[in-house]
PDB file of C-alpha atoms in Angstrom:
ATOM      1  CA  UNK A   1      -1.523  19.375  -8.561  1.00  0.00           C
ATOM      2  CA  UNK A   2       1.697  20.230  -8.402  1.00  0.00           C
ATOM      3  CA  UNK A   3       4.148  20.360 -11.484  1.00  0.00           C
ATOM      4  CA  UNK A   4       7.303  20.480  -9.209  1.00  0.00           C
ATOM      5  CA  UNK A   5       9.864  18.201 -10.854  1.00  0.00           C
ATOM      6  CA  UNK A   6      10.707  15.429  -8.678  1.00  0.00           C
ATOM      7  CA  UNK A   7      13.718  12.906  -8.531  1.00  0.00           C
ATOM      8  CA  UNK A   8      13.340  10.645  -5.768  1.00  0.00           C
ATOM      9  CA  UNK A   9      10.591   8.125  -4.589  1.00  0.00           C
ATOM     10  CA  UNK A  10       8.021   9.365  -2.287  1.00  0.00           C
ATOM     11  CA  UNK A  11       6.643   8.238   0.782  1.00  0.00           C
ATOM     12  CA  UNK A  12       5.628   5.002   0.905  1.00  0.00           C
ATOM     13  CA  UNK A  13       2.786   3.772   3.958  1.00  0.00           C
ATOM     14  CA  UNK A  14       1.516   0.118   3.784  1.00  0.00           C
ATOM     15  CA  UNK A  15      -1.490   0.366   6.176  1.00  0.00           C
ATOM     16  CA  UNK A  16      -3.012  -2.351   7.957  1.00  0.00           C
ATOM     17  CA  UNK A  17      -6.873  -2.017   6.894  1.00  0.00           C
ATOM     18  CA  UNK A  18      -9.297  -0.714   8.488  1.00  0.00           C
ATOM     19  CA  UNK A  19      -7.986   2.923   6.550  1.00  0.00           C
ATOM     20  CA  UNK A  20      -9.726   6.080   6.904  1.00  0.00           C
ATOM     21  CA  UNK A  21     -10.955   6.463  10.583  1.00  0.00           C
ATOM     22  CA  UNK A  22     -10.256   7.638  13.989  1.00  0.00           C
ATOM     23  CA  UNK A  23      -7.058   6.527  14.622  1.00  0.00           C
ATOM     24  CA  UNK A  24      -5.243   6.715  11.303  1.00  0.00           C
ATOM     25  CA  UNK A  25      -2.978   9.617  12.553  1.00  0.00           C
ATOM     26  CA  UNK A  26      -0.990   9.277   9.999  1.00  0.00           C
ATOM     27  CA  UNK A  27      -2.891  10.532   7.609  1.00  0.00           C
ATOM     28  CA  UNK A  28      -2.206  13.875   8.167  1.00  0.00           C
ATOM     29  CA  UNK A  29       1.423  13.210   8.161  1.00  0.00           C
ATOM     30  CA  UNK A  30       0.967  11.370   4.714  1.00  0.00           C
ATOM     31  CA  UNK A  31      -0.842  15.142   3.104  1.00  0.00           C
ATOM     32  CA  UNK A  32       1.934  16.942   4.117  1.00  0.00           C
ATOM     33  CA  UNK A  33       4.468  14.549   2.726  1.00  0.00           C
ATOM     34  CA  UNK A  34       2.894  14.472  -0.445  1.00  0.00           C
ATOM     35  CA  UNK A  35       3.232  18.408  -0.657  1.00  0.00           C
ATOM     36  CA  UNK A  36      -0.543  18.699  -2.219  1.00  0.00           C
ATOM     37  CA  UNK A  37      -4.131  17.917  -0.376  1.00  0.00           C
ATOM     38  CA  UNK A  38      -5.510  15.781  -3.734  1.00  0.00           C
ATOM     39  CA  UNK A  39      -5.476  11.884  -3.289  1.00  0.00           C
ATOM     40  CA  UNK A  40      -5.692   9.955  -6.149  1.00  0.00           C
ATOM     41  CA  UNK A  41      -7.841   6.589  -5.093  1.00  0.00           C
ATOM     42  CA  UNK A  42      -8.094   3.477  -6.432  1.00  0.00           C
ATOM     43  CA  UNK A  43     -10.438   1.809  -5.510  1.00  0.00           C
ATOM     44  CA  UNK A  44      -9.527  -1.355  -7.606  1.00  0.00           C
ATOM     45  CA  UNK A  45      -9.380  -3.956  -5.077  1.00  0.00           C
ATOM     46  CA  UNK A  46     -12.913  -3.263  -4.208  1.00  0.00           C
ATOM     47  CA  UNK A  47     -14.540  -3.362  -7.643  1.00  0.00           C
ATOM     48  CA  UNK A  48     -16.812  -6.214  -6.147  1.00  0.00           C
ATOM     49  CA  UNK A  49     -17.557  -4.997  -3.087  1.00  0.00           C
ATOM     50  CA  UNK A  50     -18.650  -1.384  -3.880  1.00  0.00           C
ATOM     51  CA  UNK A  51     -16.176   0.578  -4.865  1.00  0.00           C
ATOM     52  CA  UNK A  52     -18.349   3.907  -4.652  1.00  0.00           C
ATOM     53  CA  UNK A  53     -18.783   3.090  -1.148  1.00  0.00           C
ATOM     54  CA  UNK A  54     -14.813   3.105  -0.631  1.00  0.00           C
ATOM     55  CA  UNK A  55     -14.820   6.155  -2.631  1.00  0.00           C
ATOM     56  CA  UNK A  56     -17.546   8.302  -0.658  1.00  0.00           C
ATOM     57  CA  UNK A  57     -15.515   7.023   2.903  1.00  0.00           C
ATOM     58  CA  UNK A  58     -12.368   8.546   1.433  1.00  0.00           C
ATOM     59  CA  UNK A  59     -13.817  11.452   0.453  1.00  0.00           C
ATOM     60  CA  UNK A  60     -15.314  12.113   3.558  1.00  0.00           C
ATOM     61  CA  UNK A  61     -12.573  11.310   5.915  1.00  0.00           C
ATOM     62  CA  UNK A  62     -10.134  13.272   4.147  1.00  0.00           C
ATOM     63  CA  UNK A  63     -12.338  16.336   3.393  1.00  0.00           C
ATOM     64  CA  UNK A  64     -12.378  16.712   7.392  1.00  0.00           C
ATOM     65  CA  UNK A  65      -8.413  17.255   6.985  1.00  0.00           C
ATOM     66  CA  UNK A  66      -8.691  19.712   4.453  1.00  0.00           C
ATOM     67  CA  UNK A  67      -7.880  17.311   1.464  1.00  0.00           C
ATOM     68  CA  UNK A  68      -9.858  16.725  -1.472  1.00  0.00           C
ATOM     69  CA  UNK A  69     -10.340  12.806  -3.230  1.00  0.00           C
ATOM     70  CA  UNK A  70     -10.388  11.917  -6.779  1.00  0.00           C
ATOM     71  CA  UNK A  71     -11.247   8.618  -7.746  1.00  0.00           C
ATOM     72  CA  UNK A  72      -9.785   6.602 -10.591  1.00  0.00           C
ATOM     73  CA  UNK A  73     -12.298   4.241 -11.238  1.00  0.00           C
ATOM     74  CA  UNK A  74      -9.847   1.811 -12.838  1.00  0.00           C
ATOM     75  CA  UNK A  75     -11.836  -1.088 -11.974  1.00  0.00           C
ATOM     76  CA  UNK A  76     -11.339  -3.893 -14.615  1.00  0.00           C
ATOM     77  CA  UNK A  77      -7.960  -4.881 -16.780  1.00  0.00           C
ATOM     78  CA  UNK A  78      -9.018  -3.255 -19.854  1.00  0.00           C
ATOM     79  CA  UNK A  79      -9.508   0.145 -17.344  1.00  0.00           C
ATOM     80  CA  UNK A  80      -5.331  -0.244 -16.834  1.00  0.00           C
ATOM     81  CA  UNK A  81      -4.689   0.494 -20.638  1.00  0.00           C
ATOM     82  CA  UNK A  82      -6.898   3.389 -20.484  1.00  0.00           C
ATOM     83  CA  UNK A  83      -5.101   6.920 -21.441  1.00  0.00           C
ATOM     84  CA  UNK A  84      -7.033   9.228 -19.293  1.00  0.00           C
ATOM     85  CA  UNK A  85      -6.756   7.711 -16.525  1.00  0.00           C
ATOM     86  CA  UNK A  86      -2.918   6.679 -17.167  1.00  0.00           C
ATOM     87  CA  UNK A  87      -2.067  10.216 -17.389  1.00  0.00           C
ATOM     88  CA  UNK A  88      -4.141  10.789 -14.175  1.00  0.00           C
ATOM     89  CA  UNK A  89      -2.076   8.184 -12.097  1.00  0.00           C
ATOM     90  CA  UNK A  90       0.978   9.515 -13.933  1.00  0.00           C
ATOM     91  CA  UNK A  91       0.277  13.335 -12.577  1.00  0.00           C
ATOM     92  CA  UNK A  92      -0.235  12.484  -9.223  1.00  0.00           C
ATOM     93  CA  UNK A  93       1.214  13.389  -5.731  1.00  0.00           C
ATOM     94  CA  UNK A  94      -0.635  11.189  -3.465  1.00  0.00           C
ATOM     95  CA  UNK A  95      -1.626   7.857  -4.727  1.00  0.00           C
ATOM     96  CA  UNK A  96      -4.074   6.019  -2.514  1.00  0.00           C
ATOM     97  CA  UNK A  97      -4.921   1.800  -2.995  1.00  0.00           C
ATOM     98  CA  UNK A  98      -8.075   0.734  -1.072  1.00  0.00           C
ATOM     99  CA  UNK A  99      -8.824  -2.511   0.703  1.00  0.00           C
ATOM    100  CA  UNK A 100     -10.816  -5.460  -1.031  1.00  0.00           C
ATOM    101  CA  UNK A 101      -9.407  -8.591  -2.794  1.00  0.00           C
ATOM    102  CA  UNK A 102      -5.737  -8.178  -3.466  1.00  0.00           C
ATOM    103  CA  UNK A 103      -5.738 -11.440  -6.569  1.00  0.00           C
ATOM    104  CA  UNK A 104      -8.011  -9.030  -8.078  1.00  0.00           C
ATOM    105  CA  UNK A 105      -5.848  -5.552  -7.705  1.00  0.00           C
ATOM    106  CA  UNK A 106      -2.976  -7.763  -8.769  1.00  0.00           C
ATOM    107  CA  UNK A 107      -4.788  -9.690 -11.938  1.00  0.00           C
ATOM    108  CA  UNK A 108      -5.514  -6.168 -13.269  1.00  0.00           C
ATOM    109  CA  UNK A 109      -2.676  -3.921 -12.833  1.00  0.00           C
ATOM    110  CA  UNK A 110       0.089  -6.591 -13.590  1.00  0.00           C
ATOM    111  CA  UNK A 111       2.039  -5.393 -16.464  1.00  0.00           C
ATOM    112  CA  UNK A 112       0.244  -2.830 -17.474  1.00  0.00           C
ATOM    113  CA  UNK A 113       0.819   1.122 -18.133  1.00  0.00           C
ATOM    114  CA  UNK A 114      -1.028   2.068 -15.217  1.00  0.00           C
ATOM    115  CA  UNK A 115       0.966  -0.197 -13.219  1.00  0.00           C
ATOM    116  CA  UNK A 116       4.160   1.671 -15.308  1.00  0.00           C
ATOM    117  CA  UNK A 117       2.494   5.145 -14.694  1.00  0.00           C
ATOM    118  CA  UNK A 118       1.828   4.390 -10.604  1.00  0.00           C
ATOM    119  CA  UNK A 119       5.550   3.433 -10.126  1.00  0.00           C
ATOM    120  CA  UNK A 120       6.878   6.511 -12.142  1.00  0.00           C
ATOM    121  CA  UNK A 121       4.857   8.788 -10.123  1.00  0.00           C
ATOM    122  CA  UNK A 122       6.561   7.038  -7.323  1.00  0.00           C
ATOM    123  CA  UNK A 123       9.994   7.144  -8.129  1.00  0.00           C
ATOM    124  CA  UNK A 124       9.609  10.553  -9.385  1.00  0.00           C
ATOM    125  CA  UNK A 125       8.272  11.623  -5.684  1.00  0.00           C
ATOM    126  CA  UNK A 126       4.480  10.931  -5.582  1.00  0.00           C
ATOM    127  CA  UNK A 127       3.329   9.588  -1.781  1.00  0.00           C
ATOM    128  CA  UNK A 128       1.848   6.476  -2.064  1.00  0.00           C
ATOM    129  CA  UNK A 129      -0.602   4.314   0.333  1.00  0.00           C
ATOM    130  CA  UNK A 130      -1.831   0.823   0.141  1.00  0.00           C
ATOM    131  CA  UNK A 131      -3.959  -0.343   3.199  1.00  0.00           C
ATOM    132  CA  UNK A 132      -4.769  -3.852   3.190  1.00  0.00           C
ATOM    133  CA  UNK A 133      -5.301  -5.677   0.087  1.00  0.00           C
ATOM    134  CA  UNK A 134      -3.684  -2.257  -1.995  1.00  0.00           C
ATOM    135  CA  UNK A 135      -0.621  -2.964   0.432  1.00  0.00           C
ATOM    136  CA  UNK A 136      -0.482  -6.718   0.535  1.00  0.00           C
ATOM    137  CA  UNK A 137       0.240  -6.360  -3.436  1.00  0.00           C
ATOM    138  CA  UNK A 138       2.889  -4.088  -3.862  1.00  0.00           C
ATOM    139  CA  UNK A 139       5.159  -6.361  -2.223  1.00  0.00           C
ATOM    140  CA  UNK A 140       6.669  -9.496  -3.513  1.00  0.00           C
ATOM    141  CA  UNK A 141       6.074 -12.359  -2.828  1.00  0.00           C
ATOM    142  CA  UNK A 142       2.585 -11.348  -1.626  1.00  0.00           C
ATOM    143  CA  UNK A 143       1.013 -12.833   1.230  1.00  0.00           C
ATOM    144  CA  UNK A 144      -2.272 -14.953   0.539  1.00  0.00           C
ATOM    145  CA  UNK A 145      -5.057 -14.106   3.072  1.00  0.00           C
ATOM    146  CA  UNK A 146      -7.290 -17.426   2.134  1.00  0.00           C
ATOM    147  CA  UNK A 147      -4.065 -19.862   4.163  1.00  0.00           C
ATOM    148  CA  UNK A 148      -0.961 -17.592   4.974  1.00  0.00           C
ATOM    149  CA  UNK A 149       1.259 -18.952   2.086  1.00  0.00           C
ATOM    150  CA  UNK A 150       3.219 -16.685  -0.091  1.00  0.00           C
ATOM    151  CA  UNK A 151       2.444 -15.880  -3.701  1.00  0.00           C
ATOM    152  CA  UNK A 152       3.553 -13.094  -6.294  1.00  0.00           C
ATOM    153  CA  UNK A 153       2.840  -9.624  -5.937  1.00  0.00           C
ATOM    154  CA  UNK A 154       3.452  -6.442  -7.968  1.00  0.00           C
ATOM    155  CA  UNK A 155       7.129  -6.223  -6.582  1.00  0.00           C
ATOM    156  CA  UNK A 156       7.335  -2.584  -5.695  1.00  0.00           C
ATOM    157  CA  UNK A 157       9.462  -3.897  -2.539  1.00  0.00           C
ATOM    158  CA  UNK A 158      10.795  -6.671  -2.098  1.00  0.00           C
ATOM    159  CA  UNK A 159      12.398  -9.421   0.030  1.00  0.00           C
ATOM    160  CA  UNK A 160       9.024  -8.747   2.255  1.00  0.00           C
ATOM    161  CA  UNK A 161       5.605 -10.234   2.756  1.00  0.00           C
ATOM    162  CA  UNK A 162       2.784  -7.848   4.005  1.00  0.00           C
ATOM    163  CA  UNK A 163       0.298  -8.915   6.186  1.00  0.00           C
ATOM    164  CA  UNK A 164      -2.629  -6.694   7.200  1.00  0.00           C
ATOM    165  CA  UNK A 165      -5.333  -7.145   9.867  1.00  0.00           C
ATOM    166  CA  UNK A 166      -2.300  -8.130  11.792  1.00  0.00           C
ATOM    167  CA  UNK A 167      -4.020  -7.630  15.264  1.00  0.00           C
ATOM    168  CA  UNK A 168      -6.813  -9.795  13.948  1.00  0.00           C
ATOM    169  CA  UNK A 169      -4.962 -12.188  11.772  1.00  0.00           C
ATOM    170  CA  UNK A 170      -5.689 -16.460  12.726  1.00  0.00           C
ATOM    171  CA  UNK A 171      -2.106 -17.509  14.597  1.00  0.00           C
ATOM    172  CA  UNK A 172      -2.742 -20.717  12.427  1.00  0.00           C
ATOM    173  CA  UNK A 173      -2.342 -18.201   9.087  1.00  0.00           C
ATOM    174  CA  UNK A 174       0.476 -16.249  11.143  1.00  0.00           C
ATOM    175  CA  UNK A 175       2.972 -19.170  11.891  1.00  0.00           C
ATOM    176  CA  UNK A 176       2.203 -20.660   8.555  1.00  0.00           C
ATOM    177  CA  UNK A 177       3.771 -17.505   6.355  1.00  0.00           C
ATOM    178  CA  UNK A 178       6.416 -16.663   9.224  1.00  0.00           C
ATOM    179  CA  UNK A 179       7.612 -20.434   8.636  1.00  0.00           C
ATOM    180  CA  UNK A 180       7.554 -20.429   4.587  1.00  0.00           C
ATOM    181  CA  UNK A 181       8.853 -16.939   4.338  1.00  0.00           C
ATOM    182  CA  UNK A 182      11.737 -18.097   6.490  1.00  0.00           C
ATOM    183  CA  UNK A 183      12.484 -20.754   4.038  1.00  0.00           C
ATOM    184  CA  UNK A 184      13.203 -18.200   1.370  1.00  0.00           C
ATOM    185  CA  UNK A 185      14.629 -15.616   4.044  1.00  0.00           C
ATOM    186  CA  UNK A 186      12.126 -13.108   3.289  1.00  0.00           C
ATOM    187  CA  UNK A 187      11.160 -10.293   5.735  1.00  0.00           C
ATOM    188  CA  UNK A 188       7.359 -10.756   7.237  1.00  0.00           C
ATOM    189  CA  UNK A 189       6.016  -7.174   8.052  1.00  0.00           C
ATOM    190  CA  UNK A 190       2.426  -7.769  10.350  1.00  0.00           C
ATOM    191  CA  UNK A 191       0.660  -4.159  10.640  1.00  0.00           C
ATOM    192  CA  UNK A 192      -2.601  -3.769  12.975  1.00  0.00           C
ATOM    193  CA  UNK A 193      -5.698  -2.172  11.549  1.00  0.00           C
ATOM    194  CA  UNK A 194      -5.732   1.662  11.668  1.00  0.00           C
ATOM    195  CA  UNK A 195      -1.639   1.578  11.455  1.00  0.00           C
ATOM    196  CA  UNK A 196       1.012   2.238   8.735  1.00  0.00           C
ATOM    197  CA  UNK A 197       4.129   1.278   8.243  1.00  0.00           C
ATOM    198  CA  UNK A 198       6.392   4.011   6.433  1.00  0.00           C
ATOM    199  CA  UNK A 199       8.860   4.430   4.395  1.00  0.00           C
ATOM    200  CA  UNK A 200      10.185   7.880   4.017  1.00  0.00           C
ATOM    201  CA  UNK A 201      11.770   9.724   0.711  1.00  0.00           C
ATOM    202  CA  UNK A 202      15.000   9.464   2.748  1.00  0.00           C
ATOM    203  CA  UNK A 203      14.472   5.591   3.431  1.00  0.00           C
ATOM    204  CA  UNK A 204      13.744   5.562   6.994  1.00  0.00           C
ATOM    205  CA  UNK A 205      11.359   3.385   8.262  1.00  0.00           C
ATOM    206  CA  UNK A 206       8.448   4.248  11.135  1.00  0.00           C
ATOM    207  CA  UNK A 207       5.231   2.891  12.491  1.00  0.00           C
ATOM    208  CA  UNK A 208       2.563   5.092  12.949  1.00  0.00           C
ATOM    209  CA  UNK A 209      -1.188   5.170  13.757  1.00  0.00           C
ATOM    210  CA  UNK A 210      -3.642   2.727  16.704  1.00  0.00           C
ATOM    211  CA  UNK A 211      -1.534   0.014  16.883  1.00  0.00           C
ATOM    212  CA  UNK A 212       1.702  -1.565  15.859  1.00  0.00           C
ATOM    213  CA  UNK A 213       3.747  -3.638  13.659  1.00  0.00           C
ATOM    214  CA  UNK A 214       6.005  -6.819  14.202  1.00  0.00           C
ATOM    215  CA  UNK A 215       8.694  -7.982  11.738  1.00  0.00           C
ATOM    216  CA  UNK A 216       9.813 -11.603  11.276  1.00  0.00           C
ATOM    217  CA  UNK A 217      13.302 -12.806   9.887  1.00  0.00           C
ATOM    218  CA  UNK A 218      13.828 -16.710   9.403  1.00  0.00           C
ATOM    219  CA  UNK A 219      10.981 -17.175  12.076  1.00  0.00           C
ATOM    220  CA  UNK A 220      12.348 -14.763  14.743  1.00  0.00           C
ATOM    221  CA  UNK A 221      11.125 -11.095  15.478  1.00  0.00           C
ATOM    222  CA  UNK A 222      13.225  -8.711  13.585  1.00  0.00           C
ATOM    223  CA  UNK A 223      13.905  -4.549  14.802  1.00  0.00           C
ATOM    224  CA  UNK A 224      12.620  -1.888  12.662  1.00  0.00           C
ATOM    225  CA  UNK A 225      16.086  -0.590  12.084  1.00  0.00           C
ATOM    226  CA  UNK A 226      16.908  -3.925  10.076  1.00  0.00           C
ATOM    227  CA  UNK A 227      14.150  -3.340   7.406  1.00  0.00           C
ATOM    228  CA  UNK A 228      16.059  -0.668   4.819  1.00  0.00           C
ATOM    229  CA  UNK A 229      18.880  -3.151   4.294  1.00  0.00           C
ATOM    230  CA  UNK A 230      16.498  -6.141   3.500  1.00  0.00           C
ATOM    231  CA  UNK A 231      14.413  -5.028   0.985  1.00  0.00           C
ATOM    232  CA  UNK A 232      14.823  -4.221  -2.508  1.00  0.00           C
ATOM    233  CA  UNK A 233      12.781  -1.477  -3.765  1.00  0.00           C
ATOM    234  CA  UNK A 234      12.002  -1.358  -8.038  1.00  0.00           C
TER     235      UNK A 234
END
């Protein structure tokens, strides 16, 4: 890994689901960013549903783009206060969050030094991906796949409400968080399976990958170009 000293926050990609197949061209894009071909995983939000399988799809997927996987296996709260794998997350260029159950990812990275050690590495230039449930939680308020109604997240960025699977997601579940986020004039950001939405170092936003992205302001569809000035990032 690099040792480069870094000032600014990396690249930031909130992906969709369905992460680490054909049609998740920006992938590619993401290595390149991140100036290194190591991904740090997490696969957290899976720690019930296999999280050696999630670990054994990244590591194939990305080996066949010349990049190299190494798992944290921070899988439980207690795993968060951890100092090897702190310093791990810490060190990083390329931090990637897997799918699963975002209450879970949230529950045990909540204030906690890993949690402190994944947004340094951030701010201090570190890529970082999320794709479904590892996206859904770095907002705030965090969308809640079980109904569509808004709860707390990790508050990386704010102001916004992620919602994966968006190409898939129940209308029902759609109009209800488009209609509660609108009440408390937050941003809802919808993102199809096998797409990302990115935030560059230099704060420009882009959708890249299968499919697309739609963004809702007090219940009406909102431009790309509006995004920067509406969230808050830690």
């Amino acid at each position: 890994m690099s040792s480069k000293i870094r000032q600014t926050r990396g690249t930031l990609a909130l992906v969709g689901g369905a992460e680490w197949r054909d049609g998740c061209s920006f992938d590619r894009t993401l290595i390149e960013e991140s100036k290194d071909n190591v991904i740090t995983l997490l696969p957290t939000a899976a720690a019930f549903e296999y999280p050696q399988r999630a670990v054994v799809s990244a590591t194939d997927y990305f080996s066949s783009l010349g990049a190299k996987v190494e798992a944290v296996m921070l899988l439980e709260r207690r795993d968060a206060f951890d100092e090897v794998m702190i310093d791990r997350i810490r060190s990083s260029n390329f931090i990637y969050l897997s799918g699963g159950s975002p209450m879970h990812l949230r529950s045990v990275l909540k204030a906690t030094p890993a949690l402190d050690a994944l947004v340094a590495a951030w701010k201090g230039g570190a890529t970082l991906a999320g794709s479904s449930a590892g996206a859904m939680v770095l907002t705030d308020p965090m969308s809640d796949p079980r109904g569509g109604a808004l709860t707390v997240g990790l508050g990386l960025v704010k102001n916004v409400a992620f919602v994966p699977h968006f190409d898939t997601w129940d209308k029902e579940k759609e109009s209800r968080t488009v209609a509660i986020a609108a009440r408390g004039d937050v941003v809802v950001a919808g993102v199809d399976e096998r797409t990302a939405l990115i935030r560059s170092a230099a704060g420009v936003w882009r959708v890249e990958g299968f499919g697309s992205a739609r963004l809702f302001s007090n219940g009406e569809n909102m431009e790309l170009e509006e995004l920067e000035s509406r969230v808050t990032l830690i």
